CSV table of C-alpha atoms and ligand atoms in Angstrom, one decimal:
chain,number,residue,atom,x,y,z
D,1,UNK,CA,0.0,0.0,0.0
D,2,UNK,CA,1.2,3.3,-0.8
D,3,UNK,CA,2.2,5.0,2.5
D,4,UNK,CA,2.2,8.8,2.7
D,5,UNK,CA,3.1,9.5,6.2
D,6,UNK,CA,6.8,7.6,5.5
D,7,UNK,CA,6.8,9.4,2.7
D,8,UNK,CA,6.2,12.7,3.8
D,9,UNK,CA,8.1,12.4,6.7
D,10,UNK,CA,11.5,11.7,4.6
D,11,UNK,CA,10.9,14.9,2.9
D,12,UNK,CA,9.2,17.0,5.9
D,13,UNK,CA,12.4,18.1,7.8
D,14,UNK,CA,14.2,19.6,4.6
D,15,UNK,CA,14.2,23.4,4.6
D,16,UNK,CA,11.8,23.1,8.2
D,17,UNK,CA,12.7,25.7,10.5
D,18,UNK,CA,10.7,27.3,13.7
D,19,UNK,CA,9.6,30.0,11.4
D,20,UNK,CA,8.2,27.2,8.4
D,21,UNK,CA,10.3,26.4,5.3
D,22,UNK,CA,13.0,28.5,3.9
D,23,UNK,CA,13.0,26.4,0.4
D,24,UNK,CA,14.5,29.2,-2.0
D,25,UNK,CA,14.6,27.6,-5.2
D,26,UNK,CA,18.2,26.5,-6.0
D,27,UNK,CA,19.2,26.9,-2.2
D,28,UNK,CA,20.7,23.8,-0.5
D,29,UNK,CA,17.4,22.7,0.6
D,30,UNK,CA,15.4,22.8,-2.5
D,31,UNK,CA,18.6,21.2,-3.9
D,32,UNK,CA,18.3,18.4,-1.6
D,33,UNK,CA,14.7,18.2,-2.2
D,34,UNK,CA,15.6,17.9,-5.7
D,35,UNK,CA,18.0,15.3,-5.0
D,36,UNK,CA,15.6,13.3,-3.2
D,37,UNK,CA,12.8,13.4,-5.8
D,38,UNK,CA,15.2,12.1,-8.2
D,39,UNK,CA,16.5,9.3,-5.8
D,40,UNK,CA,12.8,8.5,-5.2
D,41,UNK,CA,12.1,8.6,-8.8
D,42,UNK,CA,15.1,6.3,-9.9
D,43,UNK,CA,14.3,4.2,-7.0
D,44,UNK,CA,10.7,3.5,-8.4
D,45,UNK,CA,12.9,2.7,-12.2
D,46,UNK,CA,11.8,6.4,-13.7
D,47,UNK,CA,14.4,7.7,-16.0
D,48,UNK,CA,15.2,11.4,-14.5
D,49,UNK,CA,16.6,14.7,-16.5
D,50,UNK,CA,16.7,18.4,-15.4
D,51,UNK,CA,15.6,20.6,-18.4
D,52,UNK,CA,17.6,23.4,-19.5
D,53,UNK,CA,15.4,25.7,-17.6
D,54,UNK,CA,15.8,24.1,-14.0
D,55,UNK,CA,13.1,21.7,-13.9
D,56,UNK,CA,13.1,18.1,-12.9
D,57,UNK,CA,11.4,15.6,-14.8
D,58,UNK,CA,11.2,11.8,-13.9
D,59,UNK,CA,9.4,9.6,-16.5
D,60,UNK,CA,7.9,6.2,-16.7
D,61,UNK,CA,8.1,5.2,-20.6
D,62,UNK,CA,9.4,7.0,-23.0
D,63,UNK,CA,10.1,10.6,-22.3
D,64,UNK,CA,10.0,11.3,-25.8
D,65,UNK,CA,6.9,9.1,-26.9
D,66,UNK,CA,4.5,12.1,-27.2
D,67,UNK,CA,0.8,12.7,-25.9
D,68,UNK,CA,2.5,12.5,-22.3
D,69,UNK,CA,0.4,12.6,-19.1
D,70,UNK,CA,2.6,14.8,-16.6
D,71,UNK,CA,1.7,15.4,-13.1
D,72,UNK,CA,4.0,17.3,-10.7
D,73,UNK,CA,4.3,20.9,-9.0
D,74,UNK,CA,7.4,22.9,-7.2
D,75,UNK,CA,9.7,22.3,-4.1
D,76,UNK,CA,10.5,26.0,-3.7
D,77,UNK,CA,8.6,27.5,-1.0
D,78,UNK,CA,8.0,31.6,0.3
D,79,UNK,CA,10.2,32.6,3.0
D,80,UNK,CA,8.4,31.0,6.2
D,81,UNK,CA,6.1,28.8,3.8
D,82,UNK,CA,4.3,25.7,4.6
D,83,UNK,CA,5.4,22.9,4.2
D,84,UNK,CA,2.5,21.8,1.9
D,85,UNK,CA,2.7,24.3,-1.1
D,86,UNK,CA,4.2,22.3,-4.3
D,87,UNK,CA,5.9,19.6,-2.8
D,88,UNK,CA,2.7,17.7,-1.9
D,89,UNK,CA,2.2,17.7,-5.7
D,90,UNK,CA,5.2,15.9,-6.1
D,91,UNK,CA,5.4,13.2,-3.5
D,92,UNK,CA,1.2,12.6,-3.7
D,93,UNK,CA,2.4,12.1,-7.5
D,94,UNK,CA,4.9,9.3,-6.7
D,95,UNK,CA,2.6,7.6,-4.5
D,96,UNK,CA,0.2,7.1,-7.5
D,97,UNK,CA,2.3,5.8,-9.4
D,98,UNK,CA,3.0,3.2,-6.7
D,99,UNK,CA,-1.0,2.7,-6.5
D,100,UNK,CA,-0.8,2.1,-10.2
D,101,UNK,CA,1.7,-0.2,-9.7
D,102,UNK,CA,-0.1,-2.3,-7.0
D,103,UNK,CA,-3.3,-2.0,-9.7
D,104,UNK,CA,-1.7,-3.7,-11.9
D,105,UNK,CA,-2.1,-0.7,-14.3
D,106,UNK,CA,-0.1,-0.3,-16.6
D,107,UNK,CA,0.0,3.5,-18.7
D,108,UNK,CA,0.1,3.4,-22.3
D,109,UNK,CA,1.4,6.6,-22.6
D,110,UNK,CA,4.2,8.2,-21.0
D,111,UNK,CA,3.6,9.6,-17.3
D,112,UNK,CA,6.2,12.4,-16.5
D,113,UNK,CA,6.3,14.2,-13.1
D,114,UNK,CA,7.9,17.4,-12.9
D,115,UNK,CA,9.5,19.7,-10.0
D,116,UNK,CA,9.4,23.2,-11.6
D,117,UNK,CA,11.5,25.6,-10.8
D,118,UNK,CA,11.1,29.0,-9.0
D,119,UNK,CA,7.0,28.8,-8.7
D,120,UNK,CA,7.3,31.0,-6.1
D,121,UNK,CA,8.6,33.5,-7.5
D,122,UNK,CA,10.8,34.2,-4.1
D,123,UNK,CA,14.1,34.4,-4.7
D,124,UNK,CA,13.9,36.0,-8.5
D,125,UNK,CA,10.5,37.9,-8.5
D,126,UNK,CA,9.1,36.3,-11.5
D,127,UNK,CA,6.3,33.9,-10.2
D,128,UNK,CA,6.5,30.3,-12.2
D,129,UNK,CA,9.3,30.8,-13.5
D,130,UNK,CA,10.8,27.5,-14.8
D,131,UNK,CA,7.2,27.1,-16.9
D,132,UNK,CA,6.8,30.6,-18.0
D,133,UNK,CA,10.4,29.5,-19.6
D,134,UNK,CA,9.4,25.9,-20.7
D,135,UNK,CA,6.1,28.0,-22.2
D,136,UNK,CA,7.9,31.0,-23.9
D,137,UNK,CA,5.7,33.1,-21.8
D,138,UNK,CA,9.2,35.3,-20.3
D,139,UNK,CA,11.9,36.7,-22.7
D,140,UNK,CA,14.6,34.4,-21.9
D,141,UNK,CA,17.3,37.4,-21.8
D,142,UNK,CA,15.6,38.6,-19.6
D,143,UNK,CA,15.2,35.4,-17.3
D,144,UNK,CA,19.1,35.5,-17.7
D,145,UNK,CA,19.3,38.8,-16.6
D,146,UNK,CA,17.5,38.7,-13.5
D,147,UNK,CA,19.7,38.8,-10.2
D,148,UNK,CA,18.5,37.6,-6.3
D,149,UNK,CA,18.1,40.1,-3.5
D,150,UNK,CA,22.3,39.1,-2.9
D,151,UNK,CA,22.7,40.0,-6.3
D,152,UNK,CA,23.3,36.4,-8.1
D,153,UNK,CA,22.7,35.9,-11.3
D,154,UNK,CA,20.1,33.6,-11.9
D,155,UNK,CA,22.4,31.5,-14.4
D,156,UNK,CA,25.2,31.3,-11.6
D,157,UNK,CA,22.4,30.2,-8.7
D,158,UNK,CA,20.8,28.1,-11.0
D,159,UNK,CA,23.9,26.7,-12.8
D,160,UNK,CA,22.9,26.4,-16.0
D,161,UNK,CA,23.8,27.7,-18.9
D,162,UNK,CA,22.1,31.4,-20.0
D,163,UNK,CA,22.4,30.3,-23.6
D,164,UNK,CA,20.0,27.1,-22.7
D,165,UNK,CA,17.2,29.0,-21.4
D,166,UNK,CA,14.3,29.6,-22.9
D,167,UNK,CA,11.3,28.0,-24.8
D,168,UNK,CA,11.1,24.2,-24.9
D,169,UNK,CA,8.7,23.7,-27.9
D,170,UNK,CA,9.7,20.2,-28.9
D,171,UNK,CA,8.7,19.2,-25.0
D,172,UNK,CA,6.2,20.9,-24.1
D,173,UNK,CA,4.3,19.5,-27.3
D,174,UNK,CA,5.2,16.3,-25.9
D,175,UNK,CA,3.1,17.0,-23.2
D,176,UNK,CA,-1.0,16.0,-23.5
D,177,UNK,CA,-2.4,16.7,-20.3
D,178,UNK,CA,-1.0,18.2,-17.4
D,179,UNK,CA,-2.7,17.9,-13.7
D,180,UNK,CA,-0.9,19.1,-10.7
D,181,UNK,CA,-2.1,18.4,-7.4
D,182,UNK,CA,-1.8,21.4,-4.4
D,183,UNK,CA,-2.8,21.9,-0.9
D,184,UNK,CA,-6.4,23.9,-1.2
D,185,UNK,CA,-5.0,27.8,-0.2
D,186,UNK,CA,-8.4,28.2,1.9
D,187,UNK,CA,-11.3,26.7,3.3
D,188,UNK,CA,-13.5,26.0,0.6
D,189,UNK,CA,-12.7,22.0,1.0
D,190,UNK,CA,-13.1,22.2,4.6
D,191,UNK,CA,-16.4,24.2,4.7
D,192,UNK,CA,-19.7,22.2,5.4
D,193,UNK,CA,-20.2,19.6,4.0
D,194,UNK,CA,-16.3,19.1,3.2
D,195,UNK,CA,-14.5,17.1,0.9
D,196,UNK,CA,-10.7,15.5,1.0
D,197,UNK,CA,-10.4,16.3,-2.6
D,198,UNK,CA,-11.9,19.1,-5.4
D,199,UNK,CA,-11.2,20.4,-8.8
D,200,UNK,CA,-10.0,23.8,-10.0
D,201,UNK,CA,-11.8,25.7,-12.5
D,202,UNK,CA,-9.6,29.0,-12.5
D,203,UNK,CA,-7.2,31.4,-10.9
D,204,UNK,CA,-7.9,34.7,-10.9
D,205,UNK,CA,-5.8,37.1,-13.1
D,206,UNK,CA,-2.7,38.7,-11.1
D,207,UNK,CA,0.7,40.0,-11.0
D,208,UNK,CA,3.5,42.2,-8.6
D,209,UNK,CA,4.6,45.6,-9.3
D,210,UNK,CA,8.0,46.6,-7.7
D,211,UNK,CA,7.4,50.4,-6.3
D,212,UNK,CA,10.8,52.9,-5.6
D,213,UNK,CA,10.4,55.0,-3.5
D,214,UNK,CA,12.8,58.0,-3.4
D,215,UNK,CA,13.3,61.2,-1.2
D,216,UNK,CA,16.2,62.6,0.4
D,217,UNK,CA,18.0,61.1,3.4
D,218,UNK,CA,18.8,63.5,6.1
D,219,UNK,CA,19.0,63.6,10.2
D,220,UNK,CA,16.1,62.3,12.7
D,221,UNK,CA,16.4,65.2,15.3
D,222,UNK,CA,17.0,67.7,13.0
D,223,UNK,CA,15.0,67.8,9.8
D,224,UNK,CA,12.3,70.1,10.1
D,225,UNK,CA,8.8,67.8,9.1
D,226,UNK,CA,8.1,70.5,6.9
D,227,UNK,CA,11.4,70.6,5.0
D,228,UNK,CA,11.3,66.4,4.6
D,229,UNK,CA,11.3,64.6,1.8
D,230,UNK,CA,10.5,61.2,3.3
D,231,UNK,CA,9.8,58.0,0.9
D,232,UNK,CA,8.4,56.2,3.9
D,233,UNK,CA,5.1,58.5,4.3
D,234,UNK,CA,4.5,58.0,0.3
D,235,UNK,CA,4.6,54.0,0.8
D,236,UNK,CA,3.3,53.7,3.8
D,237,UNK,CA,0.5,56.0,2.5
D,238,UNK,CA,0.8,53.0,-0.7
D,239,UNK,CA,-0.2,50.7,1.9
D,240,UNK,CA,-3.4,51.6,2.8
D,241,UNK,CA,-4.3,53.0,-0.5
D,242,UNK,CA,-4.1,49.7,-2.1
D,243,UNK,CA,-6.1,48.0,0.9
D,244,UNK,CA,-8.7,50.1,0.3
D,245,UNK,CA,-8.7,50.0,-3.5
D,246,UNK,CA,-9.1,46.0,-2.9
D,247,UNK,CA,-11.6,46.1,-0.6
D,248,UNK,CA,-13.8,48.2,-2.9
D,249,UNK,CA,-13.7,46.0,-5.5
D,250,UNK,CA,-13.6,42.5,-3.6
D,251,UNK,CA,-10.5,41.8,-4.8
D,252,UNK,CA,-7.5,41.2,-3.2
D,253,UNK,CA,-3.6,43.8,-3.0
D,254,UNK,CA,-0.6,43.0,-0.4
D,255,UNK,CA,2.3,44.8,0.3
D,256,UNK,CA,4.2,42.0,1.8
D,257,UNK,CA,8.3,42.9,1.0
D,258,UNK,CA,9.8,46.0,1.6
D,259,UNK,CA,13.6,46.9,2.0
D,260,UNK,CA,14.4,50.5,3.6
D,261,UNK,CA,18.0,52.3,2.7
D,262,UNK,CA,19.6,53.0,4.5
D,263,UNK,CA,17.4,51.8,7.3
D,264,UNK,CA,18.4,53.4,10.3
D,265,UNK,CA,16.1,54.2,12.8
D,266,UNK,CA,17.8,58.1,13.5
D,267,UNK,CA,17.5,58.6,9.8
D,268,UNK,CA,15.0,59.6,7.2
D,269,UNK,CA,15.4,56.7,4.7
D,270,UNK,CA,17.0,57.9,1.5
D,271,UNK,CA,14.7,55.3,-0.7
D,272,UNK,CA,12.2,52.7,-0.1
D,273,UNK,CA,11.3,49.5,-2.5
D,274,UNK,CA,8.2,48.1,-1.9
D,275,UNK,CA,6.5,44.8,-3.6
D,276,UNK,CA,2.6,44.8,-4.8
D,277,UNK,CA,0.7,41.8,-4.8
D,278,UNK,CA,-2.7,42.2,-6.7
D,279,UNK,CA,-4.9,40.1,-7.6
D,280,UNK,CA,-8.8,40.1,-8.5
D,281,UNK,CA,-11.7,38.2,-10.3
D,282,UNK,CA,-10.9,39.3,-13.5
D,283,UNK,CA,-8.3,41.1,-15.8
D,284,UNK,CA,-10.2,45.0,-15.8
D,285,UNK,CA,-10.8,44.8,-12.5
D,286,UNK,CA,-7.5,43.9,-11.6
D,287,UNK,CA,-6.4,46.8,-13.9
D,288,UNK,CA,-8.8,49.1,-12.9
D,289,UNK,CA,-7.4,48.3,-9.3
D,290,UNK,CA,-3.4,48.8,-10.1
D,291,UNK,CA,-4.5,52.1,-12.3
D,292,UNK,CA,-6.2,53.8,-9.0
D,293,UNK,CA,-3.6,52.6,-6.6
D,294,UNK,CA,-0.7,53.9,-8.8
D,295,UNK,CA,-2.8,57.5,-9.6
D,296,UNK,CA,-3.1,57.8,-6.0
D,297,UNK,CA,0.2,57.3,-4.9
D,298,UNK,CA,1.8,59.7,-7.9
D,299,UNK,CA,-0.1,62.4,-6.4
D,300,UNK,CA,0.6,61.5,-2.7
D,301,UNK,CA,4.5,61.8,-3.9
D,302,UNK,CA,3.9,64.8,-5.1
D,303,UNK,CA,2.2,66.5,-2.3
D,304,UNK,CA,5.5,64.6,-0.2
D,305,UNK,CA,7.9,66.1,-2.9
D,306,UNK,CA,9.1,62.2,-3.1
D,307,UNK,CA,9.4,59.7,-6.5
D,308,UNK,CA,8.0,56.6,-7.2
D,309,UNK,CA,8.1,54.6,-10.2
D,310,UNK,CA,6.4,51.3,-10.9
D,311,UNK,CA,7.8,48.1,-12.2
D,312,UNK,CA,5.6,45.1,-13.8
D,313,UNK,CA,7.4,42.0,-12.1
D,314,UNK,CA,5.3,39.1,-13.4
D,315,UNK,CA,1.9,38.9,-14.6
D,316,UNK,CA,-0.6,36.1,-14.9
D,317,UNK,CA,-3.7,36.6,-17.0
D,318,UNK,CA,-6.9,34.7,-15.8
D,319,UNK,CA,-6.9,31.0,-16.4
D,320,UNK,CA,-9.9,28.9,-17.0
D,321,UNK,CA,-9.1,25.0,-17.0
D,322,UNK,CA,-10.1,23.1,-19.3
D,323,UNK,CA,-14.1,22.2,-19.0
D,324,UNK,CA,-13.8,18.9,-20.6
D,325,UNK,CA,-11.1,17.8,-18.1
D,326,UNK,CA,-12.3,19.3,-15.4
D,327,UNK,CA,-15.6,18.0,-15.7
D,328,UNK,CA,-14.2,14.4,-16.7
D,329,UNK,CA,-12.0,14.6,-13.5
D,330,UNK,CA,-15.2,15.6,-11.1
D,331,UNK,CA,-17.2,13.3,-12.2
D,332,UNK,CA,-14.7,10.3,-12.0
D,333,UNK,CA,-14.3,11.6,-8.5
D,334,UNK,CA,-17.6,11.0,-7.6
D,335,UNK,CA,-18.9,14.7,-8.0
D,336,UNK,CA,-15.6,16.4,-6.4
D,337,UNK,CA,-16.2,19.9,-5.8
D,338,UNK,CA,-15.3,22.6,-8.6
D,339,UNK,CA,-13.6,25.8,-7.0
D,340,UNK,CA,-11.3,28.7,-8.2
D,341,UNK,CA,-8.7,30.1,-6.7
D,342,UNK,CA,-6.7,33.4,-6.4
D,343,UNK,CA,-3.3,31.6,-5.7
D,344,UNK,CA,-1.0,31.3,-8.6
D,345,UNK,CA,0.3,27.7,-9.8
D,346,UNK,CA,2.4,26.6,-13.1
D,347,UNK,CA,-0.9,24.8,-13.8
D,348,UNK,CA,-1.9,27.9,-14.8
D,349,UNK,CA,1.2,29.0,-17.2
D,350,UNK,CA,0.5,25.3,-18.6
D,351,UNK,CA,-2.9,25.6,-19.2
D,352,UNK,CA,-2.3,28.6,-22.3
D,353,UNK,CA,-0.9,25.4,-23.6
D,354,UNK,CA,-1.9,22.0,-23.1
D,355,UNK,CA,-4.9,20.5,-21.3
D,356,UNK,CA,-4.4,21.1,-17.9
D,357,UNK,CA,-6.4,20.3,-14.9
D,358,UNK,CA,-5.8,20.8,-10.6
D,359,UNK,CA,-6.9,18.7,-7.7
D,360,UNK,CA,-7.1,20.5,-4.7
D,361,UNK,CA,-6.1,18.4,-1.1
D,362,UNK,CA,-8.7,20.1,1.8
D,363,UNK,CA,-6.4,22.6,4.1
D,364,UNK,CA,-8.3,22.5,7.5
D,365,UNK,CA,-6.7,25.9,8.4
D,366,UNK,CA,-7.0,27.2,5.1
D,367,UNK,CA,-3.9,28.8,5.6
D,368,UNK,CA,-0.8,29.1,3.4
D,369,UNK,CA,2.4,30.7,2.6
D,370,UNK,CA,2.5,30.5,6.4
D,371,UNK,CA,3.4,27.6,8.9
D,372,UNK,CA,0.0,27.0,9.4
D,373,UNK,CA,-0.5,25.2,6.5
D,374,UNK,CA,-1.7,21.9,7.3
D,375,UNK,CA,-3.4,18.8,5.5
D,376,UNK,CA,-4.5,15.1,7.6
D,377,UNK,CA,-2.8,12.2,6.6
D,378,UNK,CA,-6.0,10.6,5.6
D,379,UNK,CA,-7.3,13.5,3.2
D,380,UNK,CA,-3.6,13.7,1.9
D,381,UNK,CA,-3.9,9.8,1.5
D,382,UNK,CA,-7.3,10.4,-0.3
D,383,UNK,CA,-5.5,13.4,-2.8
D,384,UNK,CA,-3.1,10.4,-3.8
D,385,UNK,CA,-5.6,8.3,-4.9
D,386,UNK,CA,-7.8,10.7,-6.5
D,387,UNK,CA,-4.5,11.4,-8.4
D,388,UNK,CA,-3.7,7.6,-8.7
D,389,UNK,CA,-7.5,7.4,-10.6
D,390,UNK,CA,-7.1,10.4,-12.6
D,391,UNK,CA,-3.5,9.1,-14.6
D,392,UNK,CA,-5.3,5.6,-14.7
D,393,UNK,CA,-8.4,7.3,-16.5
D,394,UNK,CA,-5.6,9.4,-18.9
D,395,UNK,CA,-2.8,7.5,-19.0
D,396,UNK,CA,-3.8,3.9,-19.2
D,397,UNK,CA,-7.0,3.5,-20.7
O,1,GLV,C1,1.9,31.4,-5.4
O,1,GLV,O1,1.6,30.5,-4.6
O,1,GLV,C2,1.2,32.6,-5.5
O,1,GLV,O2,-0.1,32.5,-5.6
O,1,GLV,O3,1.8,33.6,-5.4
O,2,MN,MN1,2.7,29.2,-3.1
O,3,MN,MN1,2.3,26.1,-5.0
């Protein structure tokens, strides 16, 4: 029998600190949560390659057989993540393959699962970024260009080669249906009556804006307030502004990241960078939303005598799963709940390309991105083989 808690618990202490996970893709931890999916995977007789992008791949059959069923999701976790967000993809997809196994099934087309790189978005900025590259959905110069908050170029963290980065056409048509399994980011599972297991049927549209803030630096005790030219009063005015913008339109905007220079408490900071998360039901909303919050805070700078300019960091348009695979997948599940969500995932960058569908695991808490994050053995048992049916019903019949 398949057996998640061993499993998981091989995995669980990797990157675990009192805080939650520090998993920064290409770190020593996602490394060695790299290095365990591919002894897993060879362990189980898959045939393992990392792409010239930075994902992992382990396949059963011929990787290069064509119409491919792939399943899989990220190690890389947010600073203080869970422990839940993209690895459970990974090892609930292994665990199939083991019910498969005991099944006696056995796939008639490829199955590939993949541990893509940077979904997070944390340690580069650009969310998904190992399938936005597989996809051709980022300028790969620019992907090459792009450094960590230490300043290392991705193609040094990464090791691999800035020349090899970039579109994967040849595999990606390979690929004929992708499903990736996640911890639910909420409580829709867990809400009366419940479920263990549902179905995604979109993610709203969102992105990140980088804001700088500049002003002039100058002396606590001394400065008159009326002579200041303070970058902090512009942002944390930024703050609230998008809050409110959000709440009037039932969407959602964070400020989550900021770095203060030259952050010293008896100083008026010299510059401020701030990070944007927005996201909303759909794509004019969401505009509409990052249009009022950036009008607003040009003419708060003003009125502070400060400067801000706005970066686009990485944008996701809304994504609608496929309705004949969703609704193929619910209904083999017995009538599995269908539910959107406003959290990103590379099932998403996928989906602009190739059938793509997402199981959601219930999240009792609902929380994520946090330590929080939790999931029951049993309902993460009952993800595996709702997973374990799903690559039976595309991959073996
Ligand atoms: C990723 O989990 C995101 O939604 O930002
Ligand atoms: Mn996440
Ligand atoms: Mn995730």
């Amino acid at each position: 029998m398949a057996d998640f808690p061993s499993l998981w618990a091989s995995l669980a202490p990797i990157g675990r600190s009192p805080g939650g996970y520090y998993r920064w893709a290409w770190s020593d931890a996602e490394r060695a949560c790299r290095l365990w999916f591919t002894e897993q995977a060879q362990a189980r007789g898959l045939s393992v390659e990392t792409d010239g992008n930075g994902n992992t791949w382990a396949w059963l059959g011929d990787a290069g057989g064509g119409n491919a069923v792939v399943t899989g999701s990220h190690f890389d976790s947010v600073p203080g993540g869970g422990g839940f967000d993209g690895p459970l993809g990974i090892v609930s997809a292994l665990l199939a393959l083991d019910v498969l196994k005991e099944r006696g099934e056995t796939p008639v087309r490829p199955v590939g699962i993949v541990a893509f790189a940077e979904e997070e978005g944390s340690r580069f900025g650009v969310a998904c970024l190992g399938s936005r590259l597989l996809c051709g959905d980022i300028d790969p110069a620019r992907a090459a260009a792009l450094r960590d908050r230490d300043g290392v170029p991705l193609p040094e963290a990464a090791g691999l080669d800035p020349t090899g980065l970039g579109p994967d056409p040849k595999r990606l048509a390979g690929i004929g249906a992708f499903v990736e399994l996640h911890i639910e980011q909420g409580r829709a599972l867990a809400a009366d009556p419940g479920a263990p297991v549902g179905v995604a049927s979109a993610i709203w549209p969102h992105g990140r804006w980088r804001l700088d803030f500049t002003g002039a630096g100058d002396h606590a005790g001394t400065t008159r307030m009326a002579d200041r030219r303070d970058p902090m009063l512009t942002f944390a005015y930024t703050v609230l502004a998008a809050n409110k913008a959000a709440r009037l339109r039932d969407a959602h905007a964070t400020v989550g990241r900021v770095s203060v220079s030259p952050n010293a408490t008896n100083a008026i900071p010299a510059a401020v960078t701030a990070w944007l998360d927005a996201r909303a039901a759909d794509r004019s909303t969401l505009d509409g939303l990052v249009d009022d919050v950036l009008a607003k805070v040009a003419e708060r700078a003003a009125r502070d005598r400060t400067a801000v300019s706005a970066t686009v960091e990485s944008l996701s348009p809304e994504t609608t799963f496929d309705h004949g695979l969703r609704d193929r997948i619910a209904a083999l599940l017995g009538g599995a709940p269908v539910l959107p969500t406003g959290a990103g995932h590379d099932a998403g960058v996928l989906a602009a390309h190739v059938p793509t569908a997402m199981l959601f695991v219930r999240n009792p808490t609902g929380v994520s991105h946090a330590p929080g994050e939790s999931a029951t053995d049993e309902d993460c048992a009952a993800g595996v083989a709702a997973l374990a049916d799903v690559l039976t019903e595309l991959a073996c019949r």
